[in-house]
Short mmCIF file of N, CA and C in Angstrom, two decimals:
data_model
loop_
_atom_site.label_atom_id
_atom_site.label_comp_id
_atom_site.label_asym_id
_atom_site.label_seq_id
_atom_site.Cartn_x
_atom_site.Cartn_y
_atom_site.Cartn_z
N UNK A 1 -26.25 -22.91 -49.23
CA UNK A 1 -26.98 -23.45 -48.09
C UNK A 1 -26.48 -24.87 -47.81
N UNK A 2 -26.30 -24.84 -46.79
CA UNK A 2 -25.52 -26.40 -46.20
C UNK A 2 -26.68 -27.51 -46.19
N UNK A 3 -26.39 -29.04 -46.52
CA UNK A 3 -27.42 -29.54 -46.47
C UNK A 3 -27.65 -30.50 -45.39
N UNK A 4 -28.48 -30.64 -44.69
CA UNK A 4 -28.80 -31.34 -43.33
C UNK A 4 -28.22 -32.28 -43.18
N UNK A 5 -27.77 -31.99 -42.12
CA UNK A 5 -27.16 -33.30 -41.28
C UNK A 5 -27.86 -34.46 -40.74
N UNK A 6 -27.51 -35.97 -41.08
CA UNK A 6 -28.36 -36.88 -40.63
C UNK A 6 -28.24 -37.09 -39.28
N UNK A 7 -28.92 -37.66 -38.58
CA UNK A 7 -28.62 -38.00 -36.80
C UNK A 7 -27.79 -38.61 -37.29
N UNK A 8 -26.99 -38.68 -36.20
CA UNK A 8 -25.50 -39.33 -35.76
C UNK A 8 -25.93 -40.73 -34.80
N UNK A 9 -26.86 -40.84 -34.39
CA UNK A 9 -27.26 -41.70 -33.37
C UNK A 9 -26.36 -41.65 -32.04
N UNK A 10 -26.14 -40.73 -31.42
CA UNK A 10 -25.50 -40.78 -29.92
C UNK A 10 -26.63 -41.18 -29.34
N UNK A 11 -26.05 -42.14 -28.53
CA UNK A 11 -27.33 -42.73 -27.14
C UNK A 11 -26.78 -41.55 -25.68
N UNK A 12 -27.57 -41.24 -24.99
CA UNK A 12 -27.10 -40.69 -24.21
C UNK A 12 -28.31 -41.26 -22.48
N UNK A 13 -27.72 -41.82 -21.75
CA UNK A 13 -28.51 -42.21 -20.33
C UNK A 13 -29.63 -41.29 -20.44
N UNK A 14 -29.66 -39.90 -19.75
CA UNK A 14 -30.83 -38.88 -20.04
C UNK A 14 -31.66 -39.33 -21.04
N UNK A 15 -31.33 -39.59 -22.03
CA UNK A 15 -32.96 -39.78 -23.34
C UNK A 15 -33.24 -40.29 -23.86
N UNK A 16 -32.84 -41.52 -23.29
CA UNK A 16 -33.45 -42.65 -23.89
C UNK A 16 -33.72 -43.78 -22.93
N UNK A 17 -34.20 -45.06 -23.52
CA UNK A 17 -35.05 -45.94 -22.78
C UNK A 17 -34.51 -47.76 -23.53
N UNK A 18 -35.19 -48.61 -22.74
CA UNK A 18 -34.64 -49.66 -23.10
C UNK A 18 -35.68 -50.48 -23.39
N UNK A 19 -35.91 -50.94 -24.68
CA UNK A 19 -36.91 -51.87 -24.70
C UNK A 19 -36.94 -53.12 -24.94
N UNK A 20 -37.55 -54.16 -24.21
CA UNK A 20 -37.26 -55.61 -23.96
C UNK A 20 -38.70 -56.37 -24.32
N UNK A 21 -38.64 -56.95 -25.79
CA UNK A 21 -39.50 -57.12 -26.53
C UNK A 21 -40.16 -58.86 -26.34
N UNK A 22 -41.13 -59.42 -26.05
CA UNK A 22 -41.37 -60.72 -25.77
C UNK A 22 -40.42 -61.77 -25.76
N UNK A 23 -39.66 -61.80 -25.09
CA UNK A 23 -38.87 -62.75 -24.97
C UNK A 23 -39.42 -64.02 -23.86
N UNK A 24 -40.41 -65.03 -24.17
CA UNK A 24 -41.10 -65.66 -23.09
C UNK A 24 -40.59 -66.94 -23.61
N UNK A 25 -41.49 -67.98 -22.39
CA UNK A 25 -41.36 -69.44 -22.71
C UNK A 25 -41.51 -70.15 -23.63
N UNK A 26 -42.81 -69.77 -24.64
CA UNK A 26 -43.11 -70.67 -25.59
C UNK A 26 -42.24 -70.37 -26.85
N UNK A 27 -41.46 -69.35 -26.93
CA UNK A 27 -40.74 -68.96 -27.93
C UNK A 27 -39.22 -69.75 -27.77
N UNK A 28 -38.72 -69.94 -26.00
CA UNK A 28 -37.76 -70.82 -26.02
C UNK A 28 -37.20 -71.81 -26.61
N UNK A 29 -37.86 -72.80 -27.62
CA UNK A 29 -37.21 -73.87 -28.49
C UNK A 29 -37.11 -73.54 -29.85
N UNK A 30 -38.03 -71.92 -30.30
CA UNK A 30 -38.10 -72.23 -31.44
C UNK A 30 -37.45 -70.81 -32.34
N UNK A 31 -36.66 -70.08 -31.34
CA UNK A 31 -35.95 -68.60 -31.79
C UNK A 31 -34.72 -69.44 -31.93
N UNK A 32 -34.50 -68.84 -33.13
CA UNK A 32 -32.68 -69.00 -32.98
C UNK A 32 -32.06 -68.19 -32.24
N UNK A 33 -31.28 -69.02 -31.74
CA UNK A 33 -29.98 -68.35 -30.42
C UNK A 33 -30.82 -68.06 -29.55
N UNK A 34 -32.12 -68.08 -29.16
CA UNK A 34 -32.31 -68.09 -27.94
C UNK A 34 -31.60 -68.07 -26.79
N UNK A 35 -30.84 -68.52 -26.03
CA UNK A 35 -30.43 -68.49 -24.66
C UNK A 35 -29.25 -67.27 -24.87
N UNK A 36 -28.79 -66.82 -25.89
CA UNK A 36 -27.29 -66.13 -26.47
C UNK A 36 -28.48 -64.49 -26.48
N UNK A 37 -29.35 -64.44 -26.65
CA UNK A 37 -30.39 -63.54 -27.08
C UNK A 37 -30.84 -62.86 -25.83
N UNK A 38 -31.20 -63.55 -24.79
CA UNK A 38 -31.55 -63.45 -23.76
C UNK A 38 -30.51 -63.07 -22.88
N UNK A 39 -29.20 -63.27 -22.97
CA UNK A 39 -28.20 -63.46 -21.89
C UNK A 39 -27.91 -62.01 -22.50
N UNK A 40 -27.63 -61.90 -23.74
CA UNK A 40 -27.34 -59.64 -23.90
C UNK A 40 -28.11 -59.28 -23.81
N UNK A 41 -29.66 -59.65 -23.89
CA UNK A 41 -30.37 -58.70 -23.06
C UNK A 41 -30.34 -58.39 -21.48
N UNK A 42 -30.00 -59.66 -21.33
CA UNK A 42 -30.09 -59.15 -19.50
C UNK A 42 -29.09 -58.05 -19.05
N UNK A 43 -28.21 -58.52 -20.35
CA UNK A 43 -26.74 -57.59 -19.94
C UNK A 43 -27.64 -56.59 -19.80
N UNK A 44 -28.16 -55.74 -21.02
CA UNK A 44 -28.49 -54.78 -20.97
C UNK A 44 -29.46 -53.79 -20.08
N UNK A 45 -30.22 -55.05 -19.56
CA UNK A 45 -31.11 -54.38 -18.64
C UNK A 45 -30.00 -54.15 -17.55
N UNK A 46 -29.11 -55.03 -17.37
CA UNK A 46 -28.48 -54.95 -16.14
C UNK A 46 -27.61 -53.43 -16.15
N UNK A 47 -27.09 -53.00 -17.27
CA UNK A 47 -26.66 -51.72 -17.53
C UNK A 47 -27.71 -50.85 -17.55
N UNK A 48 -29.31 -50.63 -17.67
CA UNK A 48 -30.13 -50.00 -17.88
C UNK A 48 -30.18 -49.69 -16.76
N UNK A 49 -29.97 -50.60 -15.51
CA UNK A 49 -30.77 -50.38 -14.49
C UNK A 49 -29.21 -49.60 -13.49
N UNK A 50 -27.86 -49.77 -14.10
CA UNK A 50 -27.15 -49.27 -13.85
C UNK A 50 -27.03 -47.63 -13.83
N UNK A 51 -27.26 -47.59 -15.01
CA UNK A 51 -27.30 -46.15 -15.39
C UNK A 51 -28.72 -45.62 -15.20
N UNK A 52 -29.38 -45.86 -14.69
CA UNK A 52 -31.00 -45.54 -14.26
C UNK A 52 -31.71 -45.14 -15.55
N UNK A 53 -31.29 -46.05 -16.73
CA UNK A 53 -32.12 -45.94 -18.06
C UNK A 53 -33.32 -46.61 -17.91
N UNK A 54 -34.55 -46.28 -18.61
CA UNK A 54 -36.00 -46.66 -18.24
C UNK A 54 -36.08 -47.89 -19.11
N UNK A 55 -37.03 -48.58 -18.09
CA UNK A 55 -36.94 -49.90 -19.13
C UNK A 55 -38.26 -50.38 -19.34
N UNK A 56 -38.76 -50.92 -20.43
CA UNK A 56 -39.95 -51.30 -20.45
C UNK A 56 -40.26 -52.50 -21.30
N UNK A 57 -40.95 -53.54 -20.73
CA UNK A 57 -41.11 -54.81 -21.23
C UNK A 57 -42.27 -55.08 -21.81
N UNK A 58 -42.46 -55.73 -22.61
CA UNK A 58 -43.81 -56.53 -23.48
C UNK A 58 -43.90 -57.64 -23.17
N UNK A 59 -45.27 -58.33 -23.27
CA UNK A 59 -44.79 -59.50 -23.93
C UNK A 59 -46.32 -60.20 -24.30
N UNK A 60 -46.18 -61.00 -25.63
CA UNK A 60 -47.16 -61.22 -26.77
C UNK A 60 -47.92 -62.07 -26.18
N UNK A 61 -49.48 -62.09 -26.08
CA UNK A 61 -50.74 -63.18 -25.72
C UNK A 61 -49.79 -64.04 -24.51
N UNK A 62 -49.73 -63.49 -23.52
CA UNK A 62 -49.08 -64.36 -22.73
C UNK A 62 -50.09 -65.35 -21.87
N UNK A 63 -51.09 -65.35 -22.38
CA UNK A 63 -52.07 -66.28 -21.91
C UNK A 63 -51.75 -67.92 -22.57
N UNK A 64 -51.26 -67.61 -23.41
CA UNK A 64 -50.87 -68.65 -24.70
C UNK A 64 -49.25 -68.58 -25.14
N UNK A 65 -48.73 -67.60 -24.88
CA UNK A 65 -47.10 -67.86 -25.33
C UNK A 65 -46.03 -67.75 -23.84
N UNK A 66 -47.29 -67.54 -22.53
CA UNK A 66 -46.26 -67.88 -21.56
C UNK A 66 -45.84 -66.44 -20.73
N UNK A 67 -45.05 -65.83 -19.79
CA UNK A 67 -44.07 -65.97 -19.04
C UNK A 67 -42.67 -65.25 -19.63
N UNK A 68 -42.33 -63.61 -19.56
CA UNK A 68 -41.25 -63.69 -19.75
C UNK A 68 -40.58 -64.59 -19.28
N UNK A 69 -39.41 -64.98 -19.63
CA UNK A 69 -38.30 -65.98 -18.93
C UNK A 69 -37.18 -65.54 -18.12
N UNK A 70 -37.34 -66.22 -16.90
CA UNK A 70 -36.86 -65.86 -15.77
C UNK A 70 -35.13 -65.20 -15.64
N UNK A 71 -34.90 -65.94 -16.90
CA UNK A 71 -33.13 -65.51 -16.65
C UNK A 71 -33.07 -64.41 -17.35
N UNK A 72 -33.78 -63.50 -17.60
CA UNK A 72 -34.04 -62.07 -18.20
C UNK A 72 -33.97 -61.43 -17.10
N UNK A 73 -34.47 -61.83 -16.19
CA UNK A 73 -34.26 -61.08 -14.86
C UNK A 73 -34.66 -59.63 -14.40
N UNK A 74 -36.27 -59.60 -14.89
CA UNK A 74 -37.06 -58.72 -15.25
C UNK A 74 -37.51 -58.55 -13.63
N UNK A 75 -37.39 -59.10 -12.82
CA UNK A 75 -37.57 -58.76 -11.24
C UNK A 75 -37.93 -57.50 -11.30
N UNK A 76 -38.93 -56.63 -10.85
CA UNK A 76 -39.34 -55.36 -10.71
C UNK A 76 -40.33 -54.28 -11.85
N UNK A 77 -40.60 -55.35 -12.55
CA UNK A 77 -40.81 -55.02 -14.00
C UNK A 77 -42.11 -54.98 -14.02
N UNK A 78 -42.82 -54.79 -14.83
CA UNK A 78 -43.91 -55.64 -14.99
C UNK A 78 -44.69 -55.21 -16.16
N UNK A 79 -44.72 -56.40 -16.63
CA UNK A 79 -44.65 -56.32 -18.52
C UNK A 79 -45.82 -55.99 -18.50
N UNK A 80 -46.16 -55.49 -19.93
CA UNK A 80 -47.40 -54.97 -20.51
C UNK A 80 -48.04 -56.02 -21.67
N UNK A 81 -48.76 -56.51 -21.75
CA UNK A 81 -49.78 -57.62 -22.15
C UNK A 81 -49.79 -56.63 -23.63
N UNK A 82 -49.88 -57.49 -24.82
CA UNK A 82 -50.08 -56.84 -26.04
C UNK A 82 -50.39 -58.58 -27.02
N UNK A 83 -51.43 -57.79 -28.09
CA UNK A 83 -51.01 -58.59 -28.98
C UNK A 83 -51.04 -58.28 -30.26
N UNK A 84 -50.53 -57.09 -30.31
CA UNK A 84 -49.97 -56.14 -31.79
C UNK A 84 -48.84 -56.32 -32.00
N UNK A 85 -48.57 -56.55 -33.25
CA UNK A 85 -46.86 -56.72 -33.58
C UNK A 85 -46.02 -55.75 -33.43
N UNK A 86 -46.62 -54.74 -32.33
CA UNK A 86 -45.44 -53.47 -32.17
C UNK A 86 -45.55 -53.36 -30.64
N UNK A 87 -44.70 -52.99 -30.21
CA UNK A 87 -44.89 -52.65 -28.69
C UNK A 87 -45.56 -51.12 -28.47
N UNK A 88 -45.00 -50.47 -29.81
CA UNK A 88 -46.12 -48.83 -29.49
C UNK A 88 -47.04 -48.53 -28.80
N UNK A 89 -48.13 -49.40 -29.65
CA UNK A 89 -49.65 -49.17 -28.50
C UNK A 89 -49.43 -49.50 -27.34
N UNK A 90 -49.41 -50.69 -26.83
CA UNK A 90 -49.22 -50.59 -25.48
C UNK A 90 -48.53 -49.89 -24.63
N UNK A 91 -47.32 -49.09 -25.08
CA UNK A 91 -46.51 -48.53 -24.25
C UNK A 91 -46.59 -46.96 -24.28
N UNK A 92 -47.74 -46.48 -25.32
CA UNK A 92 -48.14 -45.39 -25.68
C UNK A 92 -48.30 -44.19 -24.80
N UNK A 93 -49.01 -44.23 -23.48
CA UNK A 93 -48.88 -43.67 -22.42
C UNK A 93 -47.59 -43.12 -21.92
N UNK A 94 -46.74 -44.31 -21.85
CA UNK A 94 -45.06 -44.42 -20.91
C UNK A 94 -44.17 -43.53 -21.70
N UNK A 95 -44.35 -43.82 -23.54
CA UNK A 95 -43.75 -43.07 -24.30
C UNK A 95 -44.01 -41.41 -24.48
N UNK A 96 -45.31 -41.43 -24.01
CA UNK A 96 -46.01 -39.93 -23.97
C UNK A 96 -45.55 -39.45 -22.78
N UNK A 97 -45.16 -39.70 -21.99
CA UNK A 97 -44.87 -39.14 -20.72
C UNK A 97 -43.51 -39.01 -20.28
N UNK A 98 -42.71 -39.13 -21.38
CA UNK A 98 -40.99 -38.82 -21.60
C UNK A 98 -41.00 -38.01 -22.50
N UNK A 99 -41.09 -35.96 -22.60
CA UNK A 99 -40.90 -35.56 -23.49
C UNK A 99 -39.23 -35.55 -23.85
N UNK A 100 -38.39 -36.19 -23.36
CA UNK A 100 -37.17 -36.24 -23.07
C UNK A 100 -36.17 -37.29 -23.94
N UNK A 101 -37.31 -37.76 -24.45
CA UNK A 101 -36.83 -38.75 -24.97
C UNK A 101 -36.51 -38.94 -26.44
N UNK A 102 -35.22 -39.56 -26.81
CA UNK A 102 -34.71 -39.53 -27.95
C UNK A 102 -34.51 -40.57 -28.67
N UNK A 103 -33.46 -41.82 -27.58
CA UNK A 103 -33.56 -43.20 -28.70
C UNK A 103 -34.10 -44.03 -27.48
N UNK A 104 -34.27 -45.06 -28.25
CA UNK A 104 -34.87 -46.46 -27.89
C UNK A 104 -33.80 -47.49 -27.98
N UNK A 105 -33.38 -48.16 -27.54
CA UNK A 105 -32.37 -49.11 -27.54
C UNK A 105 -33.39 -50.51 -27.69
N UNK A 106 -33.27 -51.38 -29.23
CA UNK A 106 -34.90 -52.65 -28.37
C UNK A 106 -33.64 -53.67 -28.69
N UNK A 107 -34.45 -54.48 -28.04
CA UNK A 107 -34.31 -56.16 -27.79
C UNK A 107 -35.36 -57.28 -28.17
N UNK A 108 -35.11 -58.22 -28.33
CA UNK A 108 -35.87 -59.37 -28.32
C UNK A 108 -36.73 -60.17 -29.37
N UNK A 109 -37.88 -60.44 -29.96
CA UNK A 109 -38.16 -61.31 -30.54
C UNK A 109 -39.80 -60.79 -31.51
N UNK A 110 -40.20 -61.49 -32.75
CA UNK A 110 -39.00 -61.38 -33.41
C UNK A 110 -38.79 -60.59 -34.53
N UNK A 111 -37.50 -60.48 -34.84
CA UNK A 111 -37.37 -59.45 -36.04
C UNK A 111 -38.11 -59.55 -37.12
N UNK A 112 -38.70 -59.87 -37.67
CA UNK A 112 -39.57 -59.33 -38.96
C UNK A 112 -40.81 -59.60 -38.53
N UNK A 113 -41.32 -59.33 -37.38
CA UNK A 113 -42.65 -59.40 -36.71
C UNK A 113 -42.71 -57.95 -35.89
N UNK A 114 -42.54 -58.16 -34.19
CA UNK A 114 -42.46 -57.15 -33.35
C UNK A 114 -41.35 -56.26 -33.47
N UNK A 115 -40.10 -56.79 -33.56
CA UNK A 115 -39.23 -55.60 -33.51
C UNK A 115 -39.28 -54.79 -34.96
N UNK A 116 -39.30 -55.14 -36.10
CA UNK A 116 -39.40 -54.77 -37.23
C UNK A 116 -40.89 -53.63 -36.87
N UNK A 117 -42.07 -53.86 -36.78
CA UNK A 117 -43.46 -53.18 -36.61
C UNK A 117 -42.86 -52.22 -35.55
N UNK A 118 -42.25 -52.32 -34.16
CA UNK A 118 -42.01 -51.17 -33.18
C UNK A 118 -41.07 -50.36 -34.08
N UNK A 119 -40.00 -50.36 -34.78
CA UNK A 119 -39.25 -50.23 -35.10
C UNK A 119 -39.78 -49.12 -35.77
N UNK A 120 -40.88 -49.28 -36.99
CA UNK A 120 -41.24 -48.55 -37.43
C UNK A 120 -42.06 -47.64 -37.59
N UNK A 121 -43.02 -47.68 -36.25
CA UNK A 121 -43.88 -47.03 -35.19
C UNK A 121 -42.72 -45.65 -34.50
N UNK A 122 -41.80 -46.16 -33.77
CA UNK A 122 -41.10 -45.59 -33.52
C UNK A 122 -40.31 -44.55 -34.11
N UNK A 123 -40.29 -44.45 -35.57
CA UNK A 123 -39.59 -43.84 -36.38
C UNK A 123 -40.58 -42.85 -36.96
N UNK A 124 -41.81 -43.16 -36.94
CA UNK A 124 -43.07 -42.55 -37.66
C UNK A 124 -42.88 -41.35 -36.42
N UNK A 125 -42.56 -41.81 -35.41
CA UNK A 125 -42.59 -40.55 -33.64
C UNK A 125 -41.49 -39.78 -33.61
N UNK A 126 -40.84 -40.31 -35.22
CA UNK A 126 -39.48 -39.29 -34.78
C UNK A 126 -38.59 -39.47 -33.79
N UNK A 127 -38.49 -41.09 -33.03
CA UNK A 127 -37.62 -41.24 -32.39
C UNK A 127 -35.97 -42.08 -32.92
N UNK A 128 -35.09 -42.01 -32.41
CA UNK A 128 -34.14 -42.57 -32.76
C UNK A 128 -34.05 -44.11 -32.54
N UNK A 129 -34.03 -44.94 -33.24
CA UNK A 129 -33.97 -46.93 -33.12
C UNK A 129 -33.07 -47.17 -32.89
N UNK A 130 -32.30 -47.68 -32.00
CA UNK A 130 -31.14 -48.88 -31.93
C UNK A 130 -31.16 -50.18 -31.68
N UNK A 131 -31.30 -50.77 -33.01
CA UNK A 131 -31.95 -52.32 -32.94
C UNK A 131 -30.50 -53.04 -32.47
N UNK A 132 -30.32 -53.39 -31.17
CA UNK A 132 -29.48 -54.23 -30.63
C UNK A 132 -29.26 -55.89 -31.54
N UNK A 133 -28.48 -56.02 -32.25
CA UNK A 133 -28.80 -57.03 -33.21
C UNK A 133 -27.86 -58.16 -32.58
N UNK A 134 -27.53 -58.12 -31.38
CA UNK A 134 -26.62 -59.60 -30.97
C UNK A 134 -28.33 -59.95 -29.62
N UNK A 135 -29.16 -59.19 -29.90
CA UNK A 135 -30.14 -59.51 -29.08
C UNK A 135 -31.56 -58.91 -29.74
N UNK A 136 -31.54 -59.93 -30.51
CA UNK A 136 -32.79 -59.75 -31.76
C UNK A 136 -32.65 -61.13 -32.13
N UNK A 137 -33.57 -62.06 -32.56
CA UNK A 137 -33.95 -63.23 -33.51
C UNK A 137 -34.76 -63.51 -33.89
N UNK A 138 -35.06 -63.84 -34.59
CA UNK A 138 -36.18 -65.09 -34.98
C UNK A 138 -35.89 -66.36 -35.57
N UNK A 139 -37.19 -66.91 -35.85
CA UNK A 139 -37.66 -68.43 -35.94
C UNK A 139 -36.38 -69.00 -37.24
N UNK A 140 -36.60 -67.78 -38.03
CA UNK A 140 -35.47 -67.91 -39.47
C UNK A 140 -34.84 -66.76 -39.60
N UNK A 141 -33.24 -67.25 -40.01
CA UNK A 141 -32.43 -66.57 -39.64
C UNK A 141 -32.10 -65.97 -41.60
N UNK A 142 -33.33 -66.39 -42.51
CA UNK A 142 -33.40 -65.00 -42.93
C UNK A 142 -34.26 -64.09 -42.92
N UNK A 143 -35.56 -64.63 -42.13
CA UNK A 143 -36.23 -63.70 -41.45
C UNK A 143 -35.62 -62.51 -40.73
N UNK A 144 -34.73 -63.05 -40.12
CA UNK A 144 -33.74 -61.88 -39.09
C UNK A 144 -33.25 -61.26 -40.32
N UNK A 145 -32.32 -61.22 -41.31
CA UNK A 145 -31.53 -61.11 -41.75
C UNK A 145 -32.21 -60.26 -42.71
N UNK A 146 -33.52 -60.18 -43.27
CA UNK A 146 -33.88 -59.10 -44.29
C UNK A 146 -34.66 -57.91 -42.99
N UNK A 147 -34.93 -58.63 -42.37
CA UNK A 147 -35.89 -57.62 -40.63
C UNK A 147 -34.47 -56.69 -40.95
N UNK A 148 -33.56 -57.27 -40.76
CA UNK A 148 -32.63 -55.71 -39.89
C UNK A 148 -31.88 -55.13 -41.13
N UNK A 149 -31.77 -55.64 -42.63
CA UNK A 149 -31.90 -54.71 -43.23
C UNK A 149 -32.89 -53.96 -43.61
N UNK A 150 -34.40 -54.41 -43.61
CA UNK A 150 -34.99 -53.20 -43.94
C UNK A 150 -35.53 -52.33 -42.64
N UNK A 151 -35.07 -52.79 -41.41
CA UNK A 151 -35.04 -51.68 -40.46
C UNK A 151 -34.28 -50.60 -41.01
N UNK A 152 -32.89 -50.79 -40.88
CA UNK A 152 -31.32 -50.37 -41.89
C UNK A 152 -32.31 -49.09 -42.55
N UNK A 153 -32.61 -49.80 -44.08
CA UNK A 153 -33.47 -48.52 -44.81
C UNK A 153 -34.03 -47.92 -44.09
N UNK A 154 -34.87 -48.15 -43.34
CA UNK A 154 -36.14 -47.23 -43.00
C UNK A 154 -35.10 -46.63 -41.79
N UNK A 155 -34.05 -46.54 -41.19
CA UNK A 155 -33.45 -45.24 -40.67
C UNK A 155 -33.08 -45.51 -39.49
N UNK A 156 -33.32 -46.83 -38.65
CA UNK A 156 -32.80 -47.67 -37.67
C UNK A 156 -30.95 -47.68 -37.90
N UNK A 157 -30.77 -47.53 -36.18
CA UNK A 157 -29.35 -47.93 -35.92
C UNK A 157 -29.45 -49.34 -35.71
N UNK A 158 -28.48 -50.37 -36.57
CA UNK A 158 -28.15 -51.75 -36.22
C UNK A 158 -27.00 -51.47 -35.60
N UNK A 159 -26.68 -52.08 -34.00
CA UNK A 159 -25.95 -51.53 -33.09
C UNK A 159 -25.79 -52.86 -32.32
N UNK A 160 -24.54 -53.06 -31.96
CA UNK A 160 -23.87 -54.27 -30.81
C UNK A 160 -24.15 -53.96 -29.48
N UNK A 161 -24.61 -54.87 -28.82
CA UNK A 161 -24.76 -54.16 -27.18
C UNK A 161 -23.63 -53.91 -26.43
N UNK A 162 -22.37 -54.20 -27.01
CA UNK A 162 -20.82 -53.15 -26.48
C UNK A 162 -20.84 -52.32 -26.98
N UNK A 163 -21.38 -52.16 -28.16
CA UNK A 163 -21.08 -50.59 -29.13
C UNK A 163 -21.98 -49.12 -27.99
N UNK A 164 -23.33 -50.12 -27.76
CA UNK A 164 -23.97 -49.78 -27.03
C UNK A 164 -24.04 -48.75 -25.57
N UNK A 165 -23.30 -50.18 -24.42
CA UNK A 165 -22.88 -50.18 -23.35
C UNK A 165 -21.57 -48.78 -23.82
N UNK A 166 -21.03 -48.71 -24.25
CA UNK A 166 -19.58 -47.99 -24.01
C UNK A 166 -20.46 -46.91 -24.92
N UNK A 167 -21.34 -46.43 -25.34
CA UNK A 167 -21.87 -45.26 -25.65
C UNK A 167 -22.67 -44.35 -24.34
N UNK A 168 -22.90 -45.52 -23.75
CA UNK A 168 -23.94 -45.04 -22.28
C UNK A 168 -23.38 -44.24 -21.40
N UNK A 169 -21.95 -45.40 -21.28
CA UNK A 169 -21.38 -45.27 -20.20
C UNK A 169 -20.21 -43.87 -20.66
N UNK A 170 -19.43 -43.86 -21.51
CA UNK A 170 -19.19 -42.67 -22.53
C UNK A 170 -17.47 -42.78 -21.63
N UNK A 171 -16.84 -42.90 -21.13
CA UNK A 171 -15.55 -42.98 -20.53
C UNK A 171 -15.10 -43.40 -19.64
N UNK A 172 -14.06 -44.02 -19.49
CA UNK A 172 -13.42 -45.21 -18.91
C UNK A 172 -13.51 -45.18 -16.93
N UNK A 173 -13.73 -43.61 -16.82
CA UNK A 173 -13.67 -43.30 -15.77
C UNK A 173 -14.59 -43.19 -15.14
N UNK A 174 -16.11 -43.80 -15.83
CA UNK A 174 -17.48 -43.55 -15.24
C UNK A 174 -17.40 -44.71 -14.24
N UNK A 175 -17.90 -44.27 -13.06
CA UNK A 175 -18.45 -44.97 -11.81
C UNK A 175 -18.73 -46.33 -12.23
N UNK A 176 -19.66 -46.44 -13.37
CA UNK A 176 -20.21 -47.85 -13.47
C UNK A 176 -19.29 -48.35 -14.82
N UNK A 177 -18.16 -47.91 -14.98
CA UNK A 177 -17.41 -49.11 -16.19
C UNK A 177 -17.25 -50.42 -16.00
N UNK A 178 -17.00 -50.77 -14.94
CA UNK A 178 -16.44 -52.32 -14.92
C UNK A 178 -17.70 -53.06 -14.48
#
């Protein structure tokens, strides 16, 4: 008897979704790499919205932490108010209503808080993680640094947002390469 094959993690446009995790104002001075964090995420939305991948935003007590930030360029969006360290609950509905759906591509802030908790919400659903790690931080960068290995264990793809992008897009000759 052959023994199971692990996912391979293919992202594929069709089934999956993009998630863009509190990235707001009051967090601006105090994430590492901030502005470097923000700028591959936009990439990514900007490819999300290329390839008509679904996108869905958070963002934490924004009564008190603010304002996604504008150069995210969330224009059309409109984030969902949470103040659980996972984006799950709140997005619980949106996620229920994609039986189609396979991975999650996340973003944003911060790793051994929200993305680490979605991360593993997400995995409990049997979905596939691709923790975008050139667009992930936190406050301490070994906070980040044990977050995305023990994402790692628990069964998360740690994934580059080119590794990413050129998985989406899948050959040189797709409409939207350049």
């Amino acid at each position: 008897m052959a023994a199971a094959r692990p996912s391979l993690g293919r992202v594929l446009p069709g089934s999956s979704v993009l998630f863009l995790c509190d990235m707001q104002e009051k967090f601006r001075h105090n994430i590492a790499y901030f502005p470097q964090i923000v700028s591959v995420a936009a990439r990514m939305l900007k490819v999300a919205r290329l390839l008509e991948v679904p996108v869905m935003l958070t963002e934490q007590y924004p009564q008190g932490l603010g304002p996604t930030v504008p150069e995210l360029g969330t224009e059309g969006l409109r984030p969902l108010a949470k103040t659980c360290f996972s984006m799950v609950p709140a997005l619980q509905q949106e996620l229920d209503s994609r039986p189609q759906l396979r991975s999650v591509l996340l973003c944003g802030i911060e790793a051994q808080a929200c993305i680490l908790n979605t991360t593993l919400d997400l995995l409990d659903r049997g979905l596939q993680v691709h923790v975008v790690v050139d667009a992930c931080s936190s406050r301490s960068q070994v906070d980040r640094l044990v977050a995305l290995a023990r994402m790692r264990q628990s069964g998360a793809f740690l994934s580059t947002s080119e590794g990413l992008i050129l998985q989406l897009v899948g050959d040189a000759v797709h409409p939207q390469f350049k």
